[in-house]
Amino acid sequence: MIPSIPTATYRIQLRDGVDFAQVTRLLPYLSDLGISHLYLSPIFQAGAGSTHGYDITDPTRIDPALGGRKGFDTLARAARDQDLGIILDIVSNHTAFTLENPWLLDVLKHGTASRYARHFDIGWDAGPLVLPFLPEPFEKMLADGAFRAADGLWHFGDAALPLAPDSPATNDLRALHDAQHWRLVHSDLERDGITHRRFFNVTSLIGMRVEDRGVFEDTHALIFDLVRAGSVQGLRVDHIDGLADPAGYLDRLHHALPDTPVWVEKILVGDETLPPDWKTVGTTGYEAARLIARLFTDPAGIAELDRLWRAATGIDTDFRTELRQAKLDVLDNELAAERRQLRDMAALAVQGSPLAQPGPESLREAVTALLASMPRYRSYVTCRTCPEDRDLLGRVADDAAQGLRSRAVVDLLADLMLDPQSAAARVFVRRFQQVSGALLAKAQEDTAGFRWTRYLAANEVGAEPDEPDVTAEQANAFLAARRPGDMTLVSTHDTKRSGDSRMRLVAISHLPRSFQALFDAAARLPSADAVDPRWRWYVLQSALAIWDGDAGRAADRLDGHIEKAMREAKLTSFWTNPDTATETAAKSFARGLLDQWAARPDPALQALLHRGEALAFAQLAFQMLMPGFPDIYRGDEGGLLALTDPDNRLPVDWDTLARHGADTNAKLHWTRQLLALRGSHREFLRDADARVQVDGDGLRLIRASGGTQVIAEFSPTAALPTDPLLSRVFEDGSSVCVRLNQMKN
């Protein structure tokens, strides 16, 4: 019988050539690896050519591009035959805002009379649904004859929009357009003119109102069918913080599927914990990845790196200052539409207040200040069992008021959120909580994380760049709070660097002088003078993270990553207005750097590579043995050096892994051995106490219960304990071992 809490999961990214048939063929390999559950990215009908599946067009169908329902049923039966469960990644927050979405097409045709009008989070009070689909202004395209109407459709380019059934019979295209339930506008208006709730700043993804029972039932009918048929044994909820009422959603999901474990993608900040009333067995584990990286980071090395980085780049800001500026930049640009919507919602919510009579600019200023001061992804001020969130909002209001001419409007909105009496107030509170998460994600992960780049091992999803290390006391408090159902990940499709690449960067904290030597050598390259030192520092870390000896292939991968990094930083280059000269100079520098490494061995580079390898094995041991259970990202069992997507979605050579196996791949061997240990000591690892112990430069993770100990140990020296289960001494003299001991009474 497949257990409800996995021994280990294996994350598979479907699409890009990976379908149900290929996964079915992989099952013998995965079963032999030692996992208990497949963990699949979204399987539902997505946009044509989708590479990820989060742009769902029809939640009632399994995507034919993957093999459809028949292919999935075949996979599910084969998985059961191998005693493997299946966990599905479900996308409750949004669907695709495209003409491939049949529910959306019905709304475009019938407007608020559509059966699906309430399914989508649309601000109908603002008028017809705004469609920012035009490459040029409407009036110009109209004058150029770019539009025509025929057979009940409005045509432009290759697109066709449904006309309302009661559309007037007229040759006046402007009048016909004005009679529709939608309005076509130039794509530039997506910045601040849209009337639907979107996923972050992705206009092509529209929010779904799953807080409505009918919408919940319609969007989850196929999910319920798959679970009740025994084809699916668990669910992972994507972007739980985007929902209007996460706790209510989880209650409803639990009521429908009471015996099905549910995991939530939730980024916990600092010492934040999940709200106690959530019906979930755990998170997907970003906080665990953060802990592992912090445990292996050398604090003394960070202090040295900070000095070297500031001297090299001239950067003198702290991260919190950088983050706050990034939030303001994002609110002025990427999330300008969300701020405008919030300002309008706030105006309705405060009507008739005896405390203040704010105008639109005062409300915009207060909304901006409150959002910029929110330290977490969102608050849960309406949660009855979350009093700390109410305290949090008070601190946020105090911080937001700093520097304002008057704090009256900030206090008015904060009080309103703490006690939303009217329907308009509740709408404002709900949307504020949804937007705050989008802002922190876009500002920290996708902006400040590419500006303030001292130590990229800490610039990660769920991590804090200015909190790169951790004390044993902090780590042990974290481990004591872990639950058996919590995932432990080190790599996902969303991490900025894979786990092995992150450990390459952690090695910099162990050997900062080696990194400085590499930086100095790179600065002597002819291409270096054309590149700002801040980007030389960034490119050097990124090159180290993926270096495998193949300069040409690494350079091609870095080209795409450099473009992404510079445009996400939003300093001189932007997705909408790239600074190609600056990007080209950085790419040329990266290629010169990689050619330099390929031409002659560099002792500093080799030292970092050796230490990174040791740390990667230590990370694997800790991931496998921490409280909770490990989630393995596809291909990571054989070693994975990758940067942010799409680099971390490159094809996996499973044939080579299966054919050569653990005989030639040390990491695959360790993974199998540690998964076997998890399988044979399942109850022990579920219940055993956990603690970390620092011994000089060494680090141990100890699990103990009932006279048995399992210990994972990393040491920068070659001293190894006797009788290890697994042990390895690396070329730099560091060592990693795992041992299973019976304690003496």
XYZ file of C-alpha atoms in Angstrom:
745
model
C 0.000 0.000 0.000
C 1.322 3.451 -0.958
C 1.883 5.538 2.210
C 0.156 8.920 2.455
C 3.385 10.679 3.521
C 6.136 9.907 0.997
C 9.476 8.341 1.716
C 10.782 10.577 -1.065
C 9.320 12.322 -4.103
C 10.752 12.781 -7.583
C 9.768 16.001 -9.355
C 9.152 15.612 -13.099
C 8.673 18.588 -15.391
C 6.253 17.521 -18.088
C 6.304 19.014 -21.617
C 9.326 19.900 -23.733
C 9.378 16.300 -24.940
C 8.429 14.695 -21.606
C 4.938 13.159 -21.712
C 3.059 10.407 -19.869
C 4.482 7.699 -22.125
C 8.065 8.687 -21.354
C 7.371 8.897 -17.624
C 5.803 5.429 -17.796
C 8.996 4.109 -19.368
C 11.007 5.727 -16.551
C 9.108 3.974 -13.763
C 11.464 0.967 -13.347
C 14.424 3.334 -13.013
C 12.614 5.552 -10.524
C 11.397 2.603 -8.486
C 14.937 1.234 -8.340
C 16.160 4.667 -7.247
C 14.090 4.317 -4.071
C 11.431 7.017 -4.280
C 7.830 6.423 -3.206
C 5.984 9.103 -5.231
C 6.128 10.817 -8.588
C 5.562 14.546 -8.251
C 4.194 15.856 -11.560
C 3.999 19.406 -12.870
C 0.512 20.454 -14.088
C -1.159 17.929 -16.405
C -4.224 19.921 -17.462
C -4.957 21.432 -20.872
C -2.543 24.319 -21.356
C -1.799 26.819 -24.092
C -0.497 25.457 -27.378
C 3.249 24.960 -27.118
C 3.318 25.586 -23.350
C 6.677 24.646 -21.854
C 5.513 24.534 -18.227
C 1.751 23.902 -17.982
C 0.869 26.688 -15.545
C -1.039 28.512 -18.314
C -4.075 26.231 -18.077
C -6.764 26.824 -20.694
C -9.208 24.118 -19.615
C -9.060 22.608 -16.102
C -11.638 19.961 -17.067
C -9.307 18.179 -19.526
C -5.938 16.450 -19.299
C -3.689 17.859 -21.986
C -3.702 15.768 -25.196
C -0.140 16.974 -25.794
C 0.891 14.825 -22.807
C -1.220 11.810 -23.759
C -4.648 12.860 -22.528
C -6.752 10.980 -19.982
C -5.920 7.620 -21.550
C -2.191 8.248 -21.278
C -2.480 9.428 -17.691
C -4.569 6.415 -16.685
C -1.914 4.141 -18.208
C 0.785 5.934 -16.213
C -1.247 5.747 -13.006
C -1.811 1.987 -13.395
C 1.866 1.389 -14.132
C 2.873 3.483 -11.127
C 0.578 1.464 -8.834
C 2.158 -1.735 -10.184
C 5.534 -0.342 -9.064
C 4.091 0.726 -5.656
C 4.580 4.373 -6.591
C 2.126 7.134 -5.773
C 1.438 10.283 -7.792
C 1.326 13.839 -6.467
C -0.210 16.429 -8.792
C 0.758 20.078 -8.979
C -2.571 21.933 -9.217
C -3.022 25.564 -10.252
C -6.002 27.000 -8.388
C -5.068 30.667 -8.605
C -5.229 31.348 -12.347
C -5.876 30.177 -15.876
C -4.684 31.510 -19.231
C -5.938 34.937 -20.286
C -5.887 33.954 -23.940
C -8.333 33.141 -26.703
C -7.574 29.429 -26.202
C -9.505 29.516 -22.906
C -13.092 28.346 -23.688
C -14.516 29.781 -20.467
C -12.955 33.155 -21.239
C -14.329 33.070 -24.794
C -17.801 32.593 -23.344
C -17.269 35.618 -21.097
C -16.071 37.712 -24.034
C -19.219 36.799 -25.924
C -21.811 37.121 -23.164
C -20.187 39.443 -20.622
C -21.665 39.369 -17.132
C -24.480 37.137 -18.423
C -21.977 34.342 -19.075
C -22.106 31.285 -16.846
C -18.372 31.836 -16.299
C -18.439 35.588 -15.610
C -17.953 35.027 -11.867
C -15.258 32.402 -12.428
C -12.714 35.047 -13.377
C -11.491 37.837 -11.099
C -12.620 40.730 -13.296
C -13.379 44.284 -12.190
C -16.644 44.650 -14.082
C -17.356 47.916 -12.247
C -14.585 49.461 -14.360
C -16.482 48.675 -17.542
C -15.907 46.154 -20.354
C -13.025 43.706 -19.908
C -9.809 45.329 -21.133
C -7.844 43.200 -23.611
C -4.296 44.589 -24.074
C -3.751 42.458 -27.171
C -2.979 45.113 -29.811
C 0.543 45.782 -31.125
C -0.417 49.414 -31.860
C -3.027 51.874 -30.541
C -6.627 51.014 -31.393
C -7.247 54.196 -33.355
C -4.209 53.675 -35.571
C -5.136 50.089 -36.334
C -8.709 51.142 -37.026
C -7.513 53.832 -39.442
C -5.155 51.345 -41.105
C -8.005 48.911 -41.744
C -6.542 46.240 -39.452
C -9.973 45.164 -38.151
C -12.915 43.448 -39.794
C -16.097 41.801 -38.593
C -17.551 38.667 -40.140
C -19.529 35.594 -39.062
C -20.022 36.828 -35.523
C -16.304 37.441 -34.983
C -14.020 40.464 -34.731
C -10.831 39.744 -36.686
C -7.372 41.295 -36.361
C -4.187 39.604 -37.483
C -4.508 35.890 -36.760
C -6.874 36.477 -33.830
C -10.665 36.402 -33.718
C -12.836 37.619 -30.838
C -16.476 36.605 -30.364
C -19.037 39.355 -30.856
C -21.968 39.698 -28.488
C -25.143 37.975 -29.780
C -27.023 41.279 -29.723
C -24.312 43.230 -31.568
C -25.746 45.919 -33.847
C -25.786 45.305 -37.581
C -23.527 48.138 -38.663
C -20.560 48.910 -40.853
C -19.260 51.310 -38.221
C -16.460 49.270 -36.632
C -15.933 51.756 -33.819
C -19.605 51.571 -32.838
C -19.484 47.783 -33.087
C -16.405 47.672 -30.857
C -18.070 49.951 -28.307
C -21.050 47.581 -28.112
C -18.943 44.619 -26.919
C -18.278 43.221 -23.443
C -14.556 43.787 -24.063
C -12.280 46.619 -25.144
C -9.196 46.094 -27.291
C -6.273 48.335 -26.304
C -2.569 48.683 -27.033
C -0.364 46.212 -25.143
C 1.342 49.122 -23.356
C -1.803 49.514 -21.258
C -1.149 46.231 -19.474
C 1.145 48.225 -17.180
C -1.702 50.138 -15.547
C -4.894 49.769 -17.566
C -6.033 46.173 -17.126
C -9.263 45.275 -15.329
C -8.541 41.672 -14.316
C -6.451 40.233 -11.492
C -3.368 38.605 -12.917
C -0.635 36.281 -11.628
C 2.142 38.615 -10.445
C 2.689 40.883 -13.478
C 1.876 38.215 -16.062
C -1.089 39.705 -17.900
C -1.669 36.477 -19.848
C -2.687 34.674 -16.616
C -6.039 35.664 -15.087
C -7.045 35.106 -11.480
C -9.808 32.610 -10.691
C -12.360 33.165 -7.927
C -12.069 29.763 -6.250
C -13.421 31.310 -3.049
C -16.803 30.972 -4.803
C -18.145 27.449 -4.222
C -19.398 27.035 -7.778
C -16.058 28.121 -9.234
C -14.234 25.790 -6.848
C -16.369 22.839 -7.926
C -15.994 23.576 -11.645
C -12.223 24.062 -11.530
C -11.619 21.006 -9.313
C -14.039 18.452 -10.753
C -11.366 16.587 -12.719
C -8.934 16.714 -9.788
C -11.571 15.123 -7.534
C -12.253 12.456 -10.126
C -8.578 11.528 -10.422
C -8.117 11.296 -6.661
C -11.309 9.346 -6.036
C -10.426 6.938 -8.834
C -7.195 6.116 -6.988
C -4.981 7.575 -9.732
C -3.619 10.424 -7.572
C -2.414 10.159 -3.974
C -1.530 13.766 -3.140
C -1.815 17.383 -4.280
C 0.575 20.329 -4.360
C -1.167 23.721 -4.464
C 0.647 26.303 -6.566
C 0.944 29.882 -5.225
C -1.395 29.488 -2.237
C -0.855 33.146 -1.262
C -2.532 34.338 -4.443
C -5.907 33.037 -3.307
C -8.501 35.287 -1.718
C -8.897 32.963 1.282
C -6.141 30.336 1.551
C -7.479 28.845 4.794
C -11.028 28.595 3.435
C -9.752 27.038 0.233
C -7.793 24.388 2.131
C -10.831 23.672 4.321
C -12.944 23.088 1.227
C -10.278 20.904 -0.370
C -9.960 18.864 2.839
C -13.737 18.428 3.046
C -13.840 17.132 -0.524
C -10.755 14.887 -0.150
C -10.348 14.235 3.587
C -7.758 11.454 3.250
C -5.575 13.123 0.630
C -2.385 14.909 1.743
C -2.024 18.445 0.454
C 1.213 20.426 0.230
C 1.327 24.174 -0.313
C 3.827 26.272 -2.207
C 4.345 28.869 0.504
C 7.386 31.074 0.993
C 7.996 31.535 4.724
C 10.017 34.610 5.658
C 12.334 34.644 8.684
C 10.769 32.747 11.580
C 7.300 32.804 10.007
C 5.322 29.562 10.305
C 2.244 28.285 8.517
C -1.058 29.564 9.935
C -2.184 26.930 12.457
C -5.649 26.490 10.960
C -4.446 25.477 7.483
C -5.421 21.949 6.412
C -2.065 20.942 4.962
C 0.586 18.370 5.811
C 3.408 20.778 5.004
C 5.159 23.121 2.631
C 7.109 22.269 -0.489
C 10.331 23.072 1.379
C 12.023 26.295 0.299
C 12.730 27.092 3.937
C 14.624 23.785 4.226
C 16.831 24.637 1.247
C 17.558 27.956 2.890
C 18.574 26.285 6.145
C 20.953 23.863 4.432
C 22.735 26.648 2.554
C 23.012 28.729 5.727
C 24.370 25.777 7.731
C 27.247 25.259 5.320
C 28.066 28.958 4.902
C 31.164 30.173 6.739
C 30.338 33.434 8.627
C 33.965 34.565 8.641
C 34.134 34.055 4.909
C 30.993 36.146 4.406
C 32.561 39.033 6.300
C 35.623 38.823 4.057
C 33.477 38.535 0.920
C 31.488 41.589 1.931
C 34.662 43.643 2.204
C 35.993 42.373 -1.133
C 32.661 42.875 -2.932
C 32.199 46.431 -1.747
C 35.787 47.332 -2.631
C 35.438 45.777 -6.084
C 32.023 47.199 -6.993
C 31.701 50.398 -4.988
C 28.286 49.286 -3.721
C 27.683 50.686 -0.241
C 23.988 49.966 0.384
C 22.524 47.348 2.694
C 20.063 44.833 1.289
C 16.983 46.259 3.023
C 17.574 49.643 1.398
C 17.991 47.935 -1.965
C 14.831 45.915 -1.440
C 12.719 48.903 -0.506
C 13.849 50.770 -3.615
C 13.082 47.678 -5.711
C 9.569 47.561 -4.265
C 8.976 51.189 -5.197
C 10.344 50.594 -8.704
C 8.078 47.577 -9.205
C 5.022 49.448 -7.945
C 5.769 52.259 -10.397
C 6.124 49.832 -13.290
C 5.421 46.080 -13.250
C 2.618 46.272 -10.665
C 1.305 49.741 -11.455
C -2.073 48.262 -12.439
C -2.376 46.458 -9.096
C -1.568 49.612 -7.145
C -4.117 51.605 -9.146
C -6.763 48.957 -8.486
C -5.930 48.981 -4.772
C -6.163 52.761 -4.634
C -9.624 52.618 -6.225
C -10.719 49.851 -3.850
C -9.417 51.856 -0.896
C -11.397 54.894 -2.035
C -14.620 52.884 -1.905
C -13.673 51.289 1.421
C -13.067 54.584 3.258
C -16.128 56.438 2.009
C -17.945 58.073 4.893
C -15.096 57.610 7.361
C -15.118 60.178 10.188
C -11.328 59.797 10.601
C -10.099 61.150 7.269
C -11.296 62.153 3.807
C -8.347 61.173 1.599
C -8.004 62.049 -2.054
C -6.597 59.726 -4.746
C -2.995 60.857 -4.287
C -3.132 60.399 -0.501
C -4.546 56.916 -0.986
C -1.905 56.033 -3.580
C 0.814 57.241 -1.192
C -0.592 55.240 1.737
C -1.106 52.061 -0.301
C 2.456 52.358 -1.624
C 3.917 52.846 1.854
C 2.007 49.911 3.358
C 2.938 47.551 0.543
C 6.590 48.577 0.631
C 6.722 47.962 4.402
C 5.193 44.469 4.339
C 8.079 42.097 5.264
C 6.250 38.873 4.353
C 4.461 37.621 1.299
C 1.116 38.370 2.873
C -0.706 38.812 6.135
C -3.698 36.816 7.338
C -5.396 39.482 9.413
C -8.809 37.827 9.070
C -7.441 34.541 10.474
C -9.021 33.921 13.877
C -6.035 31.936 15.141
C -3.299 34.268 13.845
C -3.031 37.121 16.388
C 0.581 37.697 15.416
C -0.611 38.885 11.995
C -2.584 41.667 13.623
C 0.533 42.683 15.540
C 2.486 42.510 12.279
C 0.117 44.946 10.598
C 0.621 47.451 13.421
C 4.391 47.296 12.915
C 3.920 47.638 9.161
C 1.807 50.780 9.662
C 4.466 52.316 11.934
C 7.159 51.625 9.356
C 5.001 52.868 6.489
C 4.375 56.173 8.271
C 8.084 57.001 8.429
C 8.849 59.959 6.152
C 5.229 60.799 5.335
C 3.883 64.314 5.927
C 0.905 62.724 7.689
C 0.207 59.167 8.806
C -3.551 59.651 9.025
C -4.371 57.759 5.819
C -1.918 54.946 6.595
C -3.563 54.474 9.993
C -7.013 54.667 8.430
C -6.221 51.852 5.991
C -4.454 49.768 8.642
C -7.434 50.049 11.000
C -9.755 49.172 8.146
C -7.760 46.009 7.426
C -7.829 44.970 11.066
C -11.603 45.347 11.238
C -13.183 45.344 7.762
C -16.844 46.117 8.449
C -18.150 46.734 4.925
C -18.100 44.659 1.758
C -15.882 47.298 0.128
C -13.427 47.084 3.030
C -13.265 43.308 2.762
C -12.581 43.563 -0.981
C -9.705 45.957 -0.287
C -8.207 43.765 2.455
C -8.368 40.666 0.281
C -6.715 42.314 -2.701
C -4.033 43.976 -0.562
C -3.043 40.574 0.808
C -2.920 39.097 -2.695
C -0.818 41.944 -4.089
C 1.714 42.060 -1.234
C 2.976 38.591 -2.135
C 3.331 39.475 -5.796
C 5.258 42.596 -4.832
C 7.736 40.809 -2.565
C 8.328 38.109 -5.171
C 8.926 40.574 -7.992
C 10.929 43.019 -5.879
C 13.140 40.596 -3.947
C 13.540 37.479 -6.063
C 13.337 39.175 -9.460
C 14.839 42.627 -8.869
C 16.876 43.235 -5.700
C 18.257 39.694 -5.909
C 19.917 40.675 -9.191
C 21.129 44.047 -7.893
C 22.577 43.198 -4.479
C 24.743 40.223 -5.433
C 27.448 39.859 -2.812
C 26.854 36.119 -2.338
C 24.408 34.473 -4.734
C 24.032 31.345 -2.600
C 21.741 33.457 -0.391
C 19.880 35.140 -3.272
C 17.359 32.358 -3.523
C 13.623 31.772 -3.416
C 12.679 31.848 0.258
C 16.113 33.061 1.384
C 17.441 36.401 2.605
C 20.614 37.816 0.979
C 21.557 39.635 4.175
C 21.043 36.547 6.387
C 23.405 34.055 4.717
C 24.414 32.011 7.768
C 22.735 30.548 10.848
C 23.617 29.599 14.416
C 23.273 26.063 15.734
C 20.586 27.277 18.126
C 18.530 28.762 15.287
C 18.967 25.632 13.204
C 17.906 23.335 16.018
C 14.788 25.404 16.687
C 13.910 25.058 13.001
C 14.486 21.292 13.021
C 12.388 20.839 16.166
C 9.439 22.526 14.444
C 9.601 20.375 11.292
C 6.789 17.945 10.571
C 7.004 14.516 8.890
C 4.948 15.881 5.989
C 7.277 18.784 5.173
C 9.182 18.468 1.920
C 12.924 19.087 1.830
C 14.054 20.433 -1.508
C 17.310 21.854 -2.809
C 16.318 22.358 -6.477
C 13.042 23.122 -8.263
C 11.907 24.608 -11.560
C 11.736 27.959 -9.707
C 15.028 28.042 -7.784
C 17.539 30.594 -9.016
C 20.333 28.014 -8.921
C 20.222 24.250 -8.553
C 21.361 22.728 -5.277
C 24.770 21.631 -6.602
C 25.354 25.057 -8.143
C 24.373 26.684 -4.862
C 27.010 24.638 -3.063
C 29.609 25.831 -5.591
C 28.702 29.316 -4.421
C 28.722 28.333 -0.740
C 32.334 27.281 -1.362
C 33.104 30.963 -1.936
C 32.392 31.601 1.746
C 34.909 28.890 2.647
C 37.573 30.198 0.269
C 36.961 33.927 -0.307
C 40.574 34.542 -1.253
C 40.316 31.979 -4.038
C 37.290 33.792 -5.384
C 39.144 37.104 -5.146
C 42.002 35.576 -7.162
C 39.544 34.538 -9.863
C 37.997 38.006 -9.885
C 41.393 39.676 -10.205
C 42.370 37.360 -13.073
C 39.081 38.034 -14.829
C 39.590 41.791 -14.443
C 42.717 41.504 -16.594
C 40.758 40.148 -19.559
C 40.570 42.592 -22.498
C 36.758 42.410 -22.366
C 36.573 43.332 -18.667
C 36.934 47.098 -19.026
C 33.602 47.366 -20.860
C 31.711 45.681 -18.007
C 30.623 47.335 -14.756
C 32.426 45.602 -11.840
C 29.052 44.714 -10.255
C 28.287 42.596 -13.320
C 31.775 41.089 -13.418
C 31.185 39.900 -9.847
C 27.801 38.483 -10.829
C 29.007 36.793 -14.033
C 31.960 35.215 -12.231
C 29.666 33.573 -9.673
C 27.267 32.419 -12.383
C 30.093 30.919 -14.436
C 31.426 29.093 -11.387
C 27.947 27.739 -10.671
C 27.709 25.825 -13.972
C 31.347 25.273 -15.038
C 31.839 21.719 -16.322
C 34.904 22.160 -18.529
C 32.944 22.810 -21.747
C 33.533 26.504 -22.418
C 31.353 26.717 -25.512
C 28.285 25.098 -24.007
C 28.624 27.032 -20.747
C 28.956 30.307 -22.679
C 25.759 29.617 -24.617
C 23.907 28.979 -21.358
C 25.373 32.086 -19.741
C 24.314 34.258 -22.686
C 20.649 33.665 -21.936
C 21.141 33.959 -18.196
C 23.004 37.265 -18.459
C 20.166 38.730 -20.502
C 17.668 37.589 -17.896
C 19.738 38.806 -14.935
C 20.309 42.277 -16.364
C 16.692 42.741 -17.375
C 15.401 41.476 -14.041
C 17.765 43.871 -12.238
C 16.072 46.741 -14.096
C 19.040 49.078 -13.789
C 19.829 49.912 -17.437
C 18.232 47.018 -19.325
C 14.574 46.011 -19.335
C 12.463 43.323 -20.994
C 10.572 46.082 -22.793
C 13.689 48.109 -23.636
C 16.878 46.003 -23.588
C 20.291 47.630 -23.252
C 21.885 45.398 -25.875
C 25.294 47.086 -25.710
C 25.656 46.411 -21.986
C 24.335 42.881 -22.340
C 26.671 42.121 -25.246
C 29.681 43.396 -23.314
C 28.833 41.154 -20.354
C 28.366 38.138 -22.637
C 31.739 38.807 -24.261
C 33.331 39.015 -20.821
C 31.722 35.702 -19.825
C 33.027 33.957 -22.926
C 36.509 35.317 -22.358
C 36.394 34.133 -18.758
C 35.320 30.615 -19.711
C 37.941 30.406 -22.458
C 40.540 31.465 -19.880
C 39.461 28.649 -17.560
C 39.503 26.102 -20.383
C 42.959 27.170 -21.617
C 44.888 26.528 -18.420
C 44.146 25.103 -14.973
C 43.690 27.731 -12.293
C 44.496 26.611 -8.726
C 41.912 29.005 -7.277
C 39.214 27.635 -9.567
C 40.140 24.043 -8.751
C 40.032 24.743 -5.021
C 36.497 26.137 -5.313
C 35.336 23.258 -7.501
C 36.695 20.670 -5.067
C 35.122 22.342 -2.049
C 31.851 22.749 -3.950
C 31.777 19.040 -4.724
C 32.261 18.142 -1.062
C 29.535 20.546 -0.020
C 27.162 19.110 -2.625
C 27.557 15.631 -1.102
C 27.095 17.047 2.381
C 23.958 18.850 1.228
C 22.617 15.587 -0.200
C 23.169 13.783 3.103
C 21.446 16.519 5.086
C 18.543 16.708 2.612
C 17.962 12.978 2.889
C 18.164 12.803 6.675
C 16.492 16.002 7.894
C 13.016 15.788 9.444
C 10.432 15.706 6.691
C 11.136 13.928 3.427
C 13.352 14.722 0.411
C 12.040 15.964 -2.911
C 14.431 15.196 -5.784
C 14.288 17.471 -8.813
C 14.494 15.606 -12.109
C 18.080 14.699 -12.900
C 19.507 16.003 -9.641
C 20.257 12.470 -8.471
C 23.096 12.348 -11.004
C 24.356 15.875 -10.343
C 22.761 19.083 -11.613
C 24.525 22.370 -12.290
C 21.880 24.857 -13.406
C 20.873 28.491 -13.244
C 17.345 29.902 -13.246
C 14.843 28.789 -15.861
C 15.012 27.938 -18.683
C 18.505 26.669 -17.830
C 17.136 24.411 -15.079
C 14.683 22.824 -17.534
C 17.257 21.482 -19.986
C 16.652 17.826 -20.976
C 17.690 15.066 -18.574
C 19.671 12.141 -19.980
C 17.793 9.432 -18.075
C 19.060 6.760 -20.473
C 22.648 7.367 -19.392
C 21.672 7.478 -15.719
C 19.827 4.181 -16.029
C 22.446 2.507 -18.226
C 25.592 3.422 -16.280
C 23.956 3.927 -12.925
C 25.683 4.135 -9.599
C 28.771 2.262 -10.810
C 30.101 5.392 -12.506
C 28.136 8.202 -10.847
C 29.019 8.782 -7.206
C 26.124 11.111 -6.472
C 23.635 8.632 -7.925
C 25.193 5.918 -5.755
C 24.832 8.052 -2.615
C 21.272 8.973 -3.533
C 20.292 5.321 -3.885
C 22.002 4.333 -0.664
C 20.418 7.145 1.314
C 16.978 6.449 -0.133
C 17.419 2.805 0.817
C 18.247 3.944 4.350
C 15.103 6.073 4.397
C 13.044 3.107 3.247
C 14.460 0.684 5.803
C 14.273 3.196 8.680
C 11.059 4.959 7.740
C 9.496 5.065 11.237
C 12.803 5.986 12.864
C 13.353 8.952 10.540
C 9.751 10.032 11.003
C 9.989 10.158 14.797
C 13.669 10.668 15.692
C 14.886 13.841 17.330
C 17.095 16.018 15.152
C 19.876 18.409 16.004
C 22.932 19.926 14.413
C 26.263 20.087 16.150
C 29.209 22.316 15.285
C 32.614 20.896 16.111
C 35.368 23.291 15.085
C 34.971 23.636 11.322
C 32.941 20.431 11.136
C 29.167 20.101 11.059
C 26.972 17.162 12.052
C 23.284 16.381 11.642
C 22.242 13.835 14.281
C 18.968 11.896 14.314
C 18.462 9.846 17.477
C 15.721 7.656 18.910
C 15.436 4.434 20.900
C 19.126 3.598 21.050
C 19.794 4.323 17.355
C 21.635 7.223 15.787
C 22.056 8.292 12.174
C 24.730 10.939 11.725
C 25.655 12.926 8.624
C 28.924 14.809 8.921
C 30.902 17.312 6.885
C 34.484 18.256 7.746
C 37.020 20.411 5.883
C 39.689 17.940 7.025
C 40.058 14.276 6.175
C 39.302 12.933 9.664
C 36.562 10.305 9.289
C 34.806 8.241 11.970
C 35.079 4.478 11.900
C 32.529 2.206 10.230
C 30.673 4.790 8.105
C 27.735 3.713 5.988
C 28.900 6.134 3.295
C 32.129 8.104 3.228
C 34.135 10.124 0.760
C 37.365 12.103 1.013
C 37.659 14.846 -1.595
C 40.682 16.219 -3.382
C 40.871 19.283 -1.155
C 41.042 17.104 1.969
C 37.449 17.690 3.071
C 35.215 14.751 3.882
C 31.582 13.732 4.102
C 30.251 10.649 5.823
C 26.991 9.067 6.975
C 26.938 6.446 9.685
C 24.316 4.384 11.493
C 25.166 3.652 15.130
C 23.605 1.734 17.985
C 24.072 3.847 21.104
C 25.279 2.285 24.318
C 22.942 2.433 27.305
